[in-house]
CSV table of C-alpha atoms in Angstrom, one decimal:
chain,number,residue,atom,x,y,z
A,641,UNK,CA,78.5,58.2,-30.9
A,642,UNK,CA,82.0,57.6,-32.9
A,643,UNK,CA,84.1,54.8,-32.3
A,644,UNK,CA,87.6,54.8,-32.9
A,645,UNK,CA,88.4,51.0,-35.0
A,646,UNK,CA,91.3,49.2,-33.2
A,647,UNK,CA,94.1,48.1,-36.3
A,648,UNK,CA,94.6,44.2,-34.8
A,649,UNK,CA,97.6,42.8,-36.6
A,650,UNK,CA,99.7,39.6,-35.9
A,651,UNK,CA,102.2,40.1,-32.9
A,652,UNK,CA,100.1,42.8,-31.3
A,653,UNK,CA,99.2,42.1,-27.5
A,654,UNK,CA,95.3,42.2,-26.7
A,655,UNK,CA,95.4,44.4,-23.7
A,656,UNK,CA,92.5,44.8,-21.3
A,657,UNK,CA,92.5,48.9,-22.6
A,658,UNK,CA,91.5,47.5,-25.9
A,659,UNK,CA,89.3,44.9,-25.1
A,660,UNK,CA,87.2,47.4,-22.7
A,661,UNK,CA,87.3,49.4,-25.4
A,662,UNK,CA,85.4,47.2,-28.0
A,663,UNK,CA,83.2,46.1,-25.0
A,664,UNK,CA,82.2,50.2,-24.9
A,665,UNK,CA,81.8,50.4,-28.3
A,666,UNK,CA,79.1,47.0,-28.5
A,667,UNK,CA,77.4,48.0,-25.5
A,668,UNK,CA,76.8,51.7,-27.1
A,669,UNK,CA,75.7,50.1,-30.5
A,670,UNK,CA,73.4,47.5,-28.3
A,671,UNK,CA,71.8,50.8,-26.5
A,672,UNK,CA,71.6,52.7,-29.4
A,673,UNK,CA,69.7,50.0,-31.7
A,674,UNK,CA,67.5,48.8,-28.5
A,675,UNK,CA,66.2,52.3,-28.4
A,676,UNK,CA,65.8,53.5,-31.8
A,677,UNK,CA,68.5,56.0,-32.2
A,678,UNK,CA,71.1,54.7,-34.6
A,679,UNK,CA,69.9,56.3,-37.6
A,680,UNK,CA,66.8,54.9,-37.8
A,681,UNK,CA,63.8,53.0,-36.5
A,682,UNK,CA,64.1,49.2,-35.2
A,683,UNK,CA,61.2,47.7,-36.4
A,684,UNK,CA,60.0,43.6,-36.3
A,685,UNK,CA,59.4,41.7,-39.6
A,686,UNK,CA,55.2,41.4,-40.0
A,687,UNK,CA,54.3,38.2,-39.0
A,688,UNK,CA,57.1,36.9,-37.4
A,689,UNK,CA,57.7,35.9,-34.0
A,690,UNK,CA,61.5,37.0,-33.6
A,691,UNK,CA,62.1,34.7,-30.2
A,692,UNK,CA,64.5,32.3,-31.7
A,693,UNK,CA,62.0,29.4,-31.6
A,694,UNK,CA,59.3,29.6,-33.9
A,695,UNK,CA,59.9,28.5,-37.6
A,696,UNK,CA,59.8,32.3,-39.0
A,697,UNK,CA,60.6,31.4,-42.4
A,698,UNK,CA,57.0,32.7,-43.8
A,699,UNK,CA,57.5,35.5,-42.8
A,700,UNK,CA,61.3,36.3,-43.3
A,701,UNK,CA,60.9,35.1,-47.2
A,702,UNK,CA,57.5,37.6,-47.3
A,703,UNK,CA,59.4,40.5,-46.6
A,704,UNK,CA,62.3,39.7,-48.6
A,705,UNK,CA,59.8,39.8,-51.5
């Protein structure tokens, strides 16, 4: 999927064309990286638990090593 970048500048009006297009282009990223088809697989980290609670720190700094 290509996405064509929007050139915001000062003095340019944000107009509901543009916004729905940035909202296309997220949701298509969001799609393609839930199922696995940007370029490559999505994979967890080992060990950790990913839901935004648990202290995954262990984890993160093992497989930064």
């Amino acid at each position: 999927m290509g996405y064509t970048k929007q050139n915001f500048m000062d003095g340019h009006t944000l107009t509901a064309a543009k916004l729905n297009h940035m909202e296309a282009g997220i949701a298509a990223a969001w799609d393609m990286a839930g199922s696995g088809t940007g370029g490559g697989a999505v994979t967890g980290i080992p060990g950790a638990a990913g839901d935004g609670e648990t202290d995954d720190t262990e984890a993160l700094t093992a497989a930064l090593s």
